[in-house]
Coordinates of C-alpha atoms in Angstrom, one line a residue:
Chain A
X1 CA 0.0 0.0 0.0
X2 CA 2.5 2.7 1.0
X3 CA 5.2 1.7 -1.8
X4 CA 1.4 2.1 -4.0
X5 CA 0.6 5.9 -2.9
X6 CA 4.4 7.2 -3.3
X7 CA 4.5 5.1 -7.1
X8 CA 1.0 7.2 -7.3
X9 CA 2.1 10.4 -5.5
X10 CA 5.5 10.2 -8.1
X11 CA 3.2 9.8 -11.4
X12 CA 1.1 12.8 -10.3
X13 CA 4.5 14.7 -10.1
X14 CA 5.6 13.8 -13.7
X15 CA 2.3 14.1 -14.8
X16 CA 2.3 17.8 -13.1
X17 CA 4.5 19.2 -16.0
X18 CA 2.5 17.3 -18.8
X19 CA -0.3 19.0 -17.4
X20 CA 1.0 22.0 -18.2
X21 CA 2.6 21.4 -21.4
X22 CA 5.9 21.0 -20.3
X23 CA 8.0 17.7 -21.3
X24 CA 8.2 16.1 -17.8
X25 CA 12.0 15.6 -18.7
X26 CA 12.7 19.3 -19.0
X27 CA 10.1 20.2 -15.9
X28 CA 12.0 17.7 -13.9
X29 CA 15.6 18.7 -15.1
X30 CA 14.5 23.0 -14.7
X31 CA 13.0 22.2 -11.0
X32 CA 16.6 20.6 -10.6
X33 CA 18.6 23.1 -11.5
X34 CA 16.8 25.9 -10.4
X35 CA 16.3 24.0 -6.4
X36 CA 20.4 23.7 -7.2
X37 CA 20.8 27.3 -7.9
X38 CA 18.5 28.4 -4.9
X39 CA 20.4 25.9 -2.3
X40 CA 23.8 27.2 -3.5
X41 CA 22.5 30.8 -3.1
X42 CA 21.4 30.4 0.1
X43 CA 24.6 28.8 1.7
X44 CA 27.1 31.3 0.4
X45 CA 24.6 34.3 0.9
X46 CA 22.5 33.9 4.1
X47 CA 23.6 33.9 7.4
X48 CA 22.8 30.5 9.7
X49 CA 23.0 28.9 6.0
X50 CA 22.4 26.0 7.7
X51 CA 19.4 26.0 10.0
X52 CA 17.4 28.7 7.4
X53 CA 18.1 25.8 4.7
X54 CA 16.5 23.4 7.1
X55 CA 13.7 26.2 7.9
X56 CA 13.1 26.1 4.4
X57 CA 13.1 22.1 4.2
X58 CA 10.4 21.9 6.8
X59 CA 8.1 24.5 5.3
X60 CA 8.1 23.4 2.3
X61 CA 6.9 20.3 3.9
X62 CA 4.4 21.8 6.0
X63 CA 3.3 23.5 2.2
X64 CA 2.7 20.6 1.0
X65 CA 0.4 18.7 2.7
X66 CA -3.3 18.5 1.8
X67 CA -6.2 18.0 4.3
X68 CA -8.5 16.4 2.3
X69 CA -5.8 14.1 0.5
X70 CA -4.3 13.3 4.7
X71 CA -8.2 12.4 5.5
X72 CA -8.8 10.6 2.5
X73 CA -5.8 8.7 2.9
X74 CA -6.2 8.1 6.6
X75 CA -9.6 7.2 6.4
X76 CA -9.1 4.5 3.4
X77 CA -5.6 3.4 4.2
X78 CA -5.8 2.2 7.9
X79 CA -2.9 1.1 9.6
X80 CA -0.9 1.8 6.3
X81 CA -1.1 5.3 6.9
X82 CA 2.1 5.8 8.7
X83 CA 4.5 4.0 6.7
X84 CA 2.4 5.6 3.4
X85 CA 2.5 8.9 5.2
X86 CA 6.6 8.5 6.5
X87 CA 7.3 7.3 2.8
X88 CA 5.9 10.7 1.0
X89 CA 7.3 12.9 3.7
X90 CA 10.8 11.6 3.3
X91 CA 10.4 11.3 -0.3
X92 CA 9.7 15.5 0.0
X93 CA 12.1 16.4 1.7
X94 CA 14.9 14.0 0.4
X95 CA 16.4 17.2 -1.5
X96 CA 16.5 19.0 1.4
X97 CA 18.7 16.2 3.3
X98 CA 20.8 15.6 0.2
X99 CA 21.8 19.7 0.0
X100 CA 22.7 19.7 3.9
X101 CA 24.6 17.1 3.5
X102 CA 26.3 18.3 0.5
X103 CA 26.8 21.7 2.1
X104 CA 28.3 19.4 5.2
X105 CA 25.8 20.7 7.6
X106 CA 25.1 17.1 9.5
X107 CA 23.9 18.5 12.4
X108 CA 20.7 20.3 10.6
X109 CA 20.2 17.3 8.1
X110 CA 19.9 15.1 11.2
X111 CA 17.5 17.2 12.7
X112 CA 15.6 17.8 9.7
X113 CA 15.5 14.0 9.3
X114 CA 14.4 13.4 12.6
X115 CA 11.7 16.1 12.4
X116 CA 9.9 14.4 9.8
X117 CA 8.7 10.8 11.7
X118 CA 7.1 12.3 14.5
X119 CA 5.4 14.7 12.0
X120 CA 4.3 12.1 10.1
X121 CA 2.9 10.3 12.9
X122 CA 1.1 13.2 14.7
X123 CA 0.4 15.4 11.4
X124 CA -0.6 18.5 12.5
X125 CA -2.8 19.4 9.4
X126 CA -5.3 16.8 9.9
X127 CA -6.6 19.1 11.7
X128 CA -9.9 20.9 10.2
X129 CA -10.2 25.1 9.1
X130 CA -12.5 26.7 11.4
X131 CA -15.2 27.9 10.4
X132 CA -14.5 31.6 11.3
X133 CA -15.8 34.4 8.3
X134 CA -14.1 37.7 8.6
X135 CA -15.5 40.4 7.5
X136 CA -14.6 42.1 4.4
X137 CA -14.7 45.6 3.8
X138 CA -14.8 45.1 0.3
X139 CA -18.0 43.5 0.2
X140 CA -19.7 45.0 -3.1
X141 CA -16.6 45.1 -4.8
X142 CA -15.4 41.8 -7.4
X143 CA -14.1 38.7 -6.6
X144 CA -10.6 39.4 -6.3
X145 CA -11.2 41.9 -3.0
X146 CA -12.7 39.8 -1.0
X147 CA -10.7 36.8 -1.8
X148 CA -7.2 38.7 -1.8
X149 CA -8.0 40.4 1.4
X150 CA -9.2 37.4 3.2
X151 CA -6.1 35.0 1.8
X152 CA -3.5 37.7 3.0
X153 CA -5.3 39.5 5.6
X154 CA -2.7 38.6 8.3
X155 CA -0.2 40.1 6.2
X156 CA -2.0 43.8 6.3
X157 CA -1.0 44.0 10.2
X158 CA 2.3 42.9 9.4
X159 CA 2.7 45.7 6.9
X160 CA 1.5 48.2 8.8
X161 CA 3.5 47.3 12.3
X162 CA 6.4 47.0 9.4
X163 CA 5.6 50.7 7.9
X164 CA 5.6 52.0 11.2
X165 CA 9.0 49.9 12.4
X166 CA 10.2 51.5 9.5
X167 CA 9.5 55.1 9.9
X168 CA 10.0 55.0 13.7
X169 CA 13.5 53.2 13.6
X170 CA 14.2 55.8 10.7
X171 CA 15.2 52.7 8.6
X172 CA 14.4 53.1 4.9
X173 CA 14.3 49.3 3.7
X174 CA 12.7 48.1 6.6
X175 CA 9.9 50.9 5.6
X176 CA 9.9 49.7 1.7
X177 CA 9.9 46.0 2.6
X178 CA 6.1 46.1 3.2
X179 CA 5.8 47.6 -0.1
X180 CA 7.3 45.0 -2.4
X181 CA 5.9 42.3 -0.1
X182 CA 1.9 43.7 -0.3
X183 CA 2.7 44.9 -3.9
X184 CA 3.4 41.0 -4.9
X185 CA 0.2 40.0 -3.0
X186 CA -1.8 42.3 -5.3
X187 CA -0.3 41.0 -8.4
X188 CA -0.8 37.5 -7.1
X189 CA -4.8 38.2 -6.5
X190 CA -5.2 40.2 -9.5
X191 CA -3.4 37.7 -11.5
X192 CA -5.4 34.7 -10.1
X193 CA -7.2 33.4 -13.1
X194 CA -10.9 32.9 -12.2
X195 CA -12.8 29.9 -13.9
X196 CA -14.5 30.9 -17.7
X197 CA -18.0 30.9 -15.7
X198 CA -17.0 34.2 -14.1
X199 CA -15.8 36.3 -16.9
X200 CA -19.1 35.1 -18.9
X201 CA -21.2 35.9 -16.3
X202 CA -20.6 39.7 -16.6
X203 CA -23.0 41.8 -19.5
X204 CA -20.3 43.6 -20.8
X205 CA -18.5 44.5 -24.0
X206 CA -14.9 43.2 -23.3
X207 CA -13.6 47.0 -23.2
X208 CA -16.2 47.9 -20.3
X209 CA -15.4 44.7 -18.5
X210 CA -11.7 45.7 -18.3
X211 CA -12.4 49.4 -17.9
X212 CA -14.0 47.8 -14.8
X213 CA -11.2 45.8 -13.9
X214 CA -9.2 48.4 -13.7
X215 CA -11.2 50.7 -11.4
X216 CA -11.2 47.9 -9.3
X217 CA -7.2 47.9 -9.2
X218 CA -7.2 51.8 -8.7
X219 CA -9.4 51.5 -6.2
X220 CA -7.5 48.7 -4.6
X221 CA -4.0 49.9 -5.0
X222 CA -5.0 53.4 -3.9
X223 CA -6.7 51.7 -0.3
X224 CA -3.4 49.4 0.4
X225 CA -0.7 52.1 -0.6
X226 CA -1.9 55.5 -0.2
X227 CA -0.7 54.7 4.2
X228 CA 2.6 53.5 2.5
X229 CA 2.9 57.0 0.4
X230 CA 1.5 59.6 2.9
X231 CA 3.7 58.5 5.6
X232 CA 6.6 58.0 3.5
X233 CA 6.5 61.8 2.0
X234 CA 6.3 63.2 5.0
X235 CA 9.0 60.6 6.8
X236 CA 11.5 60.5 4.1
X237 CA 10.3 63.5 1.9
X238 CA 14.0 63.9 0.3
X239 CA 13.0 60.0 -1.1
X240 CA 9.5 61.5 -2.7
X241 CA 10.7 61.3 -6.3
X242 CA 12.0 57.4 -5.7
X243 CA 8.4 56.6 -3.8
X244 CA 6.4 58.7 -6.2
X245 CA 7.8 56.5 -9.4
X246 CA 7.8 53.3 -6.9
X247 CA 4.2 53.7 -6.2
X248 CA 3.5 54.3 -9.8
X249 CA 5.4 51.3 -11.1
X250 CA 3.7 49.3 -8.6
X251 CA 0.4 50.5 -10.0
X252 CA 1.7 49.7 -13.6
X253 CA 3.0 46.1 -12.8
X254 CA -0.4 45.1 -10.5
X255 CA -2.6 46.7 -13.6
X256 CA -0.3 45.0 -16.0
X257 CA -0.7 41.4 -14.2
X258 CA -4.6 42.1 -14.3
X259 CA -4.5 42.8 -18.8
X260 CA -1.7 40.4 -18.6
X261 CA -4.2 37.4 -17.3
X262 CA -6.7 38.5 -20.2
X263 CA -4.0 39.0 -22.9
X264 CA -3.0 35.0 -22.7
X265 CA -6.7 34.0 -20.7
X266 CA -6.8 30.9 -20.0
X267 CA -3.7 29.7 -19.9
X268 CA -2.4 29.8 -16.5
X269 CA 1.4 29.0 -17.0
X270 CA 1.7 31.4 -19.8
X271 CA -0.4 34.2 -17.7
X272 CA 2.3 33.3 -14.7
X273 CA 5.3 34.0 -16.7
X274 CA 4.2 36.4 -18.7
X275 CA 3.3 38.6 -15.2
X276 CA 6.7 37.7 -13.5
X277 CA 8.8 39.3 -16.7
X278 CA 6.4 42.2 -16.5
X279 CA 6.8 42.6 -13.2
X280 CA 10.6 43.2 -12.9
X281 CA 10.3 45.4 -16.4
X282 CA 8.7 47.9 -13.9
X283 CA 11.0 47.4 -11.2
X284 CA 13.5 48.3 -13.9
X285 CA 11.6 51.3 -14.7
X286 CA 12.9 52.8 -11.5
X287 CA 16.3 52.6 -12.3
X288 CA 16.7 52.8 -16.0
X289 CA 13.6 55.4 -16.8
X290 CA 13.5 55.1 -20.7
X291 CA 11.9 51.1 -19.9
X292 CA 9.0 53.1 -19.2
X293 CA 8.5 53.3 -23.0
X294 CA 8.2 49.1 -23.0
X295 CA 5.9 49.2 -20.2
X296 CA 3.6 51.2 -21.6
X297 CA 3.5 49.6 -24.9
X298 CA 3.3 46.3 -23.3
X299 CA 0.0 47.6 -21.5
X300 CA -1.0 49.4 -24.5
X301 CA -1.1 46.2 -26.7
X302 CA -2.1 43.5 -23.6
X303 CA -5.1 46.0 -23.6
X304 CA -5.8 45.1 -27.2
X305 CA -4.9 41.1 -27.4
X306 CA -6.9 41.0 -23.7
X307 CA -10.0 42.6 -25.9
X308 CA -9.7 40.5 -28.7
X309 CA -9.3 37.2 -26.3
X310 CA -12.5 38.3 -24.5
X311 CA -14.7 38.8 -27.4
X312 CA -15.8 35.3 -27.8
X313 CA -16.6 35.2 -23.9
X314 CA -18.1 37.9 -23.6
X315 CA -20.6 38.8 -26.6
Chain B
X1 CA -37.1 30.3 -30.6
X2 CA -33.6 29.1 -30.5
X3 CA -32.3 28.0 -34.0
X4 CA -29.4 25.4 -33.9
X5 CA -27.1 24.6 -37.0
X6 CA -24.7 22.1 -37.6
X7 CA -23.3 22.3 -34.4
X8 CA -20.0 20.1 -34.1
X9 CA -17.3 20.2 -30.5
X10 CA -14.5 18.4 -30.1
X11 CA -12.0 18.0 -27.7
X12 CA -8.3 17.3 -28.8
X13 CA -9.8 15.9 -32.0
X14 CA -12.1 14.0 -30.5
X15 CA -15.8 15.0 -31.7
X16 CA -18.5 15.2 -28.5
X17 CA -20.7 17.5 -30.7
X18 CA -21.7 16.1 -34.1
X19 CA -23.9 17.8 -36.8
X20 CA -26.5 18.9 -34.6
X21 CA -30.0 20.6 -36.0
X22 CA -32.5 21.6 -33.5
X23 CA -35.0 24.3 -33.0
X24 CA -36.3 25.2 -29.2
X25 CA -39.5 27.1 -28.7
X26 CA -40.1 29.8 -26.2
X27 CA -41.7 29.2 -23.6
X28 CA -41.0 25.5 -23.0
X29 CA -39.2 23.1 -20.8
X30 CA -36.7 20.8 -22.4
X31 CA -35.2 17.6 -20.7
X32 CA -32.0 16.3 -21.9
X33 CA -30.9 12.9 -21.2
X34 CA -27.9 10.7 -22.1
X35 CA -25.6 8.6 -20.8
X36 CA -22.4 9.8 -19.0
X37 CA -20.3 11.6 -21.8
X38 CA -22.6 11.7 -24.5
X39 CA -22.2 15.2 -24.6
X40 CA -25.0 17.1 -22.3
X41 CA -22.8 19.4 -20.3
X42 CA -20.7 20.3 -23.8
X43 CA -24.1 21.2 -25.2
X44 CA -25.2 23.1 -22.6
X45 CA -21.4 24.9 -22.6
X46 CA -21.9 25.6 -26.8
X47 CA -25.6 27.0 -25.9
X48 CA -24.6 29.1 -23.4
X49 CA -21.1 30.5 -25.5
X50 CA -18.5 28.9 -22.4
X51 CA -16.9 27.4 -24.9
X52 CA -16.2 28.0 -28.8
X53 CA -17.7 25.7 -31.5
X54 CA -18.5 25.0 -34.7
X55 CA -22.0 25.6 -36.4
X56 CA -24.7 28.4 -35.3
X57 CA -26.8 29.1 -32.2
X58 CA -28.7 32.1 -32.7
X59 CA -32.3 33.1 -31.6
X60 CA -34.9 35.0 -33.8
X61 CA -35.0 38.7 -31.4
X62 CA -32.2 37.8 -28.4
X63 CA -29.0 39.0 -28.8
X64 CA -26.4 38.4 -27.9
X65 CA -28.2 35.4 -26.2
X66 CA -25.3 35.1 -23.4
X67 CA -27.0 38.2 -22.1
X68 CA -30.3 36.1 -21.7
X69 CA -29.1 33.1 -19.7
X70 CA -29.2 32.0 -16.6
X71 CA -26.8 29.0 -16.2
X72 CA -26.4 26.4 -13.5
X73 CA -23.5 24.5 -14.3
X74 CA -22.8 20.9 -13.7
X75 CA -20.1 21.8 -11.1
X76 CA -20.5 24.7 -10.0
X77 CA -17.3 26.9 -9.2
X78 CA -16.8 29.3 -6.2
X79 CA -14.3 31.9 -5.6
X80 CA -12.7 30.8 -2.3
X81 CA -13.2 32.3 0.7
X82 CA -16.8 33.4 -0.6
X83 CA -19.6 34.1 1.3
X84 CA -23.0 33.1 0.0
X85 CA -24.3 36.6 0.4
X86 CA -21.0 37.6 -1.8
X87 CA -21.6 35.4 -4.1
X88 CA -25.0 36.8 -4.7
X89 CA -24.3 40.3 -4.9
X90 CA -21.4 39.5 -7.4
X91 CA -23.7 37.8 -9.5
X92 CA -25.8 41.3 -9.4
X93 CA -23.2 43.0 -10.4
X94 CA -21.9 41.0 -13.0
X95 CA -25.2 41.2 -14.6
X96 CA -25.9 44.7 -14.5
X97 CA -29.5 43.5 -12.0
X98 CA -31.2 46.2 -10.4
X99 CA -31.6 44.2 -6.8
X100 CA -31.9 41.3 -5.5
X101 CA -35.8 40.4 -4.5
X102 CA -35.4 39.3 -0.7
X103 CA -37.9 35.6 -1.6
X104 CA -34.7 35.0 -3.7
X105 CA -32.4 34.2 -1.1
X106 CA -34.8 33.3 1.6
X107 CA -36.0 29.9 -1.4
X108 CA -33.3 27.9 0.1
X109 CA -32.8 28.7 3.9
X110 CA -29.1 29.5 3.4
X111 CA -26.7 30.4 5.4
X112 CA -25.2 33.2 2.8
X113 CA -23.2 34.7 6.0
X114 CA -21.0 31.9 5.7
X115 CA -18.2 30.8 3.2
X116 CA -19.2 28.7 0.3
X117 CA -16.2 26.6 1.0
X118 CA -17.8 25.3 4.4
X119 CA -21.4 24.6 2.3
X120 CA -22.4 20.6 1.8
X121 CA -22.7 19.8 -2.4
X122 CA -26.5 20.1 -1.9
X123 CA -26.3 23.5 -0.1
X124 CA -23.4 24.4 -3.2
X125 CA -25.7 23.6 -5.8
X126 CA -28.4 25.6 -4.3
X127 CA -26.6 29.1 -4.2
X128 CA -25.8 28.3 -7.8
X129 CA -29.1 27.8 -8.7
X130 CA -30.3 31.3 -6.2
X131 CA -27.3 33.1 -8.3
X132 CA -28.6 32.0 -11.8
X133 CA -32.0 33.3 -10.8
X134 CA -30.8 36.7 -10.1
X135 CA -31.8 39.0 -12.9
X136 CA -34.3 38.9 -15.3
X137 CA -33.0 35.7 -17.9
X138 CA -35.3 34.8 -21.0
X139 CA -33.8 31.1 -21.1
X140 CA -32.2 29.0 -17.9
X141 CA -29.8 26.0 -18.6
X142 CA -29.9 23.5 -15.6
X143 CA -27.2 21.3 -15.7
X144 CA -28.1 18.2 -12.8
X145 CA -30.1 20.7 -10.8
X146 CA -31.0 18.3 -8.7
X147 CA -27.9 16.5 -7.8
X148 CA -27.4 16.0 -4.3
X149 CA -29.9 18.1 -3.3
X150 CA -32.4 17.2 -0.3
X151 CA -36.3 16.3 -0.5
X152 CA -37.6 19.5 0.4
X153 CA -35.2 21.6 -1.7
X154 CA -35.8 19.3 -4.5
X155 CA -39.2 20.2 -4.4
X156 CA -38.6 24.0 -4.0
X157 CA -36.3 23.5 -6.9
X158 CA -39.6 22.4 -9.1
X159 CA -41.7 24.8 -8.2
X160 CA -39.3 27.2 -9.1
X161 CA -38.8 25.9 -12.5
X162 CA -42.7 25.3 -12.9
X163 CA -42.9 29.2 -12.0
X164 CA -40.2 29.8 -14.6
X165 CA -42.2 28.3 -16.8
X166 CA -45.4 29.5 -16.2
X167 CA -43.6 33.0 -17.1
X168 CA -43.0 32.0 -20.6
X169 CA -39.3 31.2 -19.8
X170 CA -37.2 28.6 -21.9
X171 CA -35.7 26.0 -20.2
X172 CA -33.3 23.3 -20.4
X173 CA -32.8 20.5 -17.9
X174 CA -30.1 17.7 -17.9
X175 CA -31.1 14.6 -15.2
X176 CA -30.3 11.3 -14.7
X177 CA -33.6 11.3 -12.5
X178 CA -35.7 10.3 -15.5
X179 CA -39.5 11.1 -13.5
X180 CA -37.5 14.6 -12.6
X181 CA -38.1 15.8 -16.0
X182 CA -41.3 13.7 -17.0
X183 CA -43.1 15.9 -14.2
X184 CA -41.6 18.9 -15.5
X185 CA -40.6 19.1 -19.5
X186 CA -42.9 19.6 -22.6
X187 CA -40.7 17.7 -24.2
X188 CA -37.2 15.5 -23.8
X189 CA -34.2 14.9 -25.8
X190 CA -32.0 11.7 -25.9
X191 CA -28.8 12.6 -26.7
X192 CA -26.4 9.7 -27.4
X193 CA -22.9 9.6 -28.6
X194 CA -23.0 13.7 -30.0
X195 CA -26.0 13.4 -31.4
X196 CA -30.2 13.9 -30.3
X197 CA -31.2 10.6 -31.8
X198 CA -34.4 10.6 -30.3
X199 CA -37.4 13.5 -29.4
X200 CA -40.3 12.0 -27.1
X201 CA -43.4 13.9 -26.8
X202 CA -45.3 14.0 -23.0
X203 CA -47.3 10.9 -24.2
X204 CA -44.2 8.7 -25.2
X205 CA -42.3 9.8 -21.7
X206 CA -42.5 6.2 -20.4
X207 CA -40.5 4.8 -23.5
X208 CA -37.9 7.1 -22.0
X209 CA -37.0 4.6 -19.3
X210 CA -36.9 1.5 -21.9
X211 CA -34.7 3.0 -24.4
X212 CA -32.3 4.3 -22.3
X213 CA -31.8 0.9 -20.6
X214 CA -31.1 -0.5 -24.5
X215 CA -28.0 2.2 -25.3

């Protein structure tokens, strides 16, 4: 049975990158290389290499693991749970181990290892959501309000204590860490590709509907960053040209992540990278100004592809 | 009435949809039956314009007919972290209603203060349905409305449909429930392998039953 689910758990990762149009091979031999690149960065650049590399090991464990798959598997597999259960978790964070040991940090690897069967045993995400609603203060606004605020709710106190760190302790990337941080959120919620259902739905030529869309990303943007701004002018007001054109970027690269969804609607994996180079075009705005010219272009011509790709939904 | 031409789907090359001709009147309650993927859900996506297809679906005065529908789809989809009551107003808003009537969301009992996500499939498929009646729709496409849904909101669910009706709405029903739709359709389609092989008539609905056991 267990040697069954991690065969099964192992097809579902190959067939993860088929899925997705990707030649498994390649997926396989890019999430290599790139989980190489990351472990090497993070042992010659971070301090405690070590025990963040093992931080990292164990969250991305904790990441992945699904209730309903744990109950599913609990509730059919029996007694086979544990040794089914053990198997995956080792399996997950095998790459982990093999980097720490690699990077000759034994100690951490032995811990990490350790870690894991207990885990297994007692798993703490068996353990079902509450059933707690919060309240959204975006209530009659679209889909992507409610659902952003409510996914990264937790992080709005966090970048407000962070703004405030920032501006008390007079430190000036402490105070733009919140930024970057809630300014990927955004992107991520306005990039989040909605099912078909929910963009025909609307009664709307495709230009209104992302007219629309767009208010709603003013209207957002302006809520989450107009704190960040108005304290930042008057804390740092020798920065105001660098957090003018940051703020403005950052409205750019969320609005651009919204058209850029629509330009290539559908198709998730081409929306995803298609938003990340898009997103560090603007960044790059900042420092080399004549980008600008891209970026608006870009916009200019996701406006009309997102049009065109909408017409067949949406009339 | 709905004019249908030479409607064809596939999927990866493989045809779902073949050379369908059909007309549907106003005003009338249409059952479609089939086995499992003969094709009911991919018709009801090509009527409703969720997906793209071959052929013509037009309709003699409504257009763009999109803009007419109210759709309850097979599985539905919710936005996480999604109130009912959320759910409901977004549907207003996404159709340009004026308001929502208060007997609309008080037909199932719902909790709509709560998250979609902590709803049962029957209590699921009921906000669907609540959100597909918000707005004034010419034609509703029901796809399993009655999937996993309990006695009493089954029967809800037909009255509705039978008020629908009575106010010279179109309306298509899928159901593996055969009696479902003999109670409730003027007439039923069998759709089998693409294709509407068969058209019964209220006084040939208990061949239904027979020829469905012979596919």
């Amino acid at each position: 049975m267990a040697w069954y689910y991690v065969t099964l758990r192992l097809k579902q990762f190959w067939r993860f990158f088929s899925f997705n149009s990707i030649h498994p091979l390649i997926g396989i031999l890019l999430s290599v290389f790139f989980f190489g690149l990351f472990s090497y960065i993070v042992f010659v650049k971070a301090p405690h290499a070590e025990w963040v590399y093992a931080a990292v090991g164990l969250l991305a464990l904790l990441q992945m693991q699904n209730v309903a798959s744990n109950h599913f598997l609990k509730e059919k597999a029996g007694n086979q749970y544990i040794p089914a259960k053990l198997a995956e978790n080792y399996l997950i964070i095998l790459p982990f181990l093999i980097a720490l040991v690699c990077f000759k940090a034994y100690l951490q690897a032995l811990l990490l290892g350790l870690v894991v069967a207990p885990y297994s045993v007692f798993n703490i995400s068996l353990s079902k959501p509450q059933a707690i609603t919060l309240r959204s203060p975006y209530i009659k606004y679209g889909f992507e309000f409610n659902y952003g605020f409510r996914a990264f709710s937790g992080f709005y106190l966090v970048y407000v204590l962070l703004l405030v760190v920032g501006i008390v302790s007079g430190n000036y990337y402490i105070y733009i860490l919140p930024f970057v941080m809630m300014l990927f959120f955004l992107c991520s919620f306005f990039g989040y590709v909605e099912d078909p259902f929910y963009v025909w739905i609307y009664r709307m030529t495709p230009g209104r509907f992302l007219l629309a869309k767009a208010r709603m990303v003013i209207i957002n943007y302006a809520i989450t960053f107009s704190l960040f701004l108005v304290a930042g002018l008057i804390a740092y007001h020798s920065h105001c040209v660098l957090l003018l054109s940051l703020t403005g970027m950052g409205l750019l690269a969320v609005l651009g992540s919204m058209l850029l969804k629509y330009h290539f609607y559908p198709s998730a994996l081409s929306i995803q990278i298609a938003q990340t180079i898009f997103f560090f075009l603007c960044l790059l705005c900042i420092i080399v100004p004549v980008a600008l010219v891209f970026v608006l272009s870009f916009l200019l011509f996701s406006y009309y592809r997102a049009r065109a790709r909408l017409k067949n939904t949406l009339i | 009435m709905i004019t249908i031409r030479e409607l064809n789907k596939s999927y990866n090359k493989k045809p779902v949809l073949k050379d369908i001709n059909a007309n549907f009147e106003d005003g009338k309650v249409y059952g479609i039956v089939g086995l499992n993927g003969a094709g009911k859900t991919t018709f009801f996506n090509c009527l409703s314009g969720l997906t793209d297809f071959e052929g013509t679906i037009a309709h003699d005065t409504l257009s763009p007919l999109k803009n007419h529908l109210g759709y309850v789809p097979t599985e539905p989809y919710f936005f996480p972290r999604t109130k009912g009551v959320e759910y409901l107003h977004f549907m207003q808003h996404a159709k340009g209603a004026e308001a929502i009537t208060a007997a609309l969301p008080a037909m199932f009992e719902l909790p709509l203060d709560e998250y979609i996500d902590h709803y049962s499939t029957g209590m699921k498929r009921k906000i669907a349905f609540t959100g597909a009646m918000v707005g004034d729709a010419s034609i509703y496409i029901l796809d399993e409305p009655f999937n996993g849904v309990d006695i009493k909101s089954n029967l809800v669910l037909k009255r509705k449909i039978l008020e629908l009706k009575e106010n010279q709405k179109t309306i298509f029903i899928s159901s593996h429930i055969v009696s479902s739709l003999t109670e409730l359709c003027d007439e039923v389609h069998l759709l089998k392998d693409g294709k509407f092989v068969l058209r019964y008539m209220p006084e040939q609905f208990d061949q239904i039953e027979n020829d469905l056991m012979e596919l």
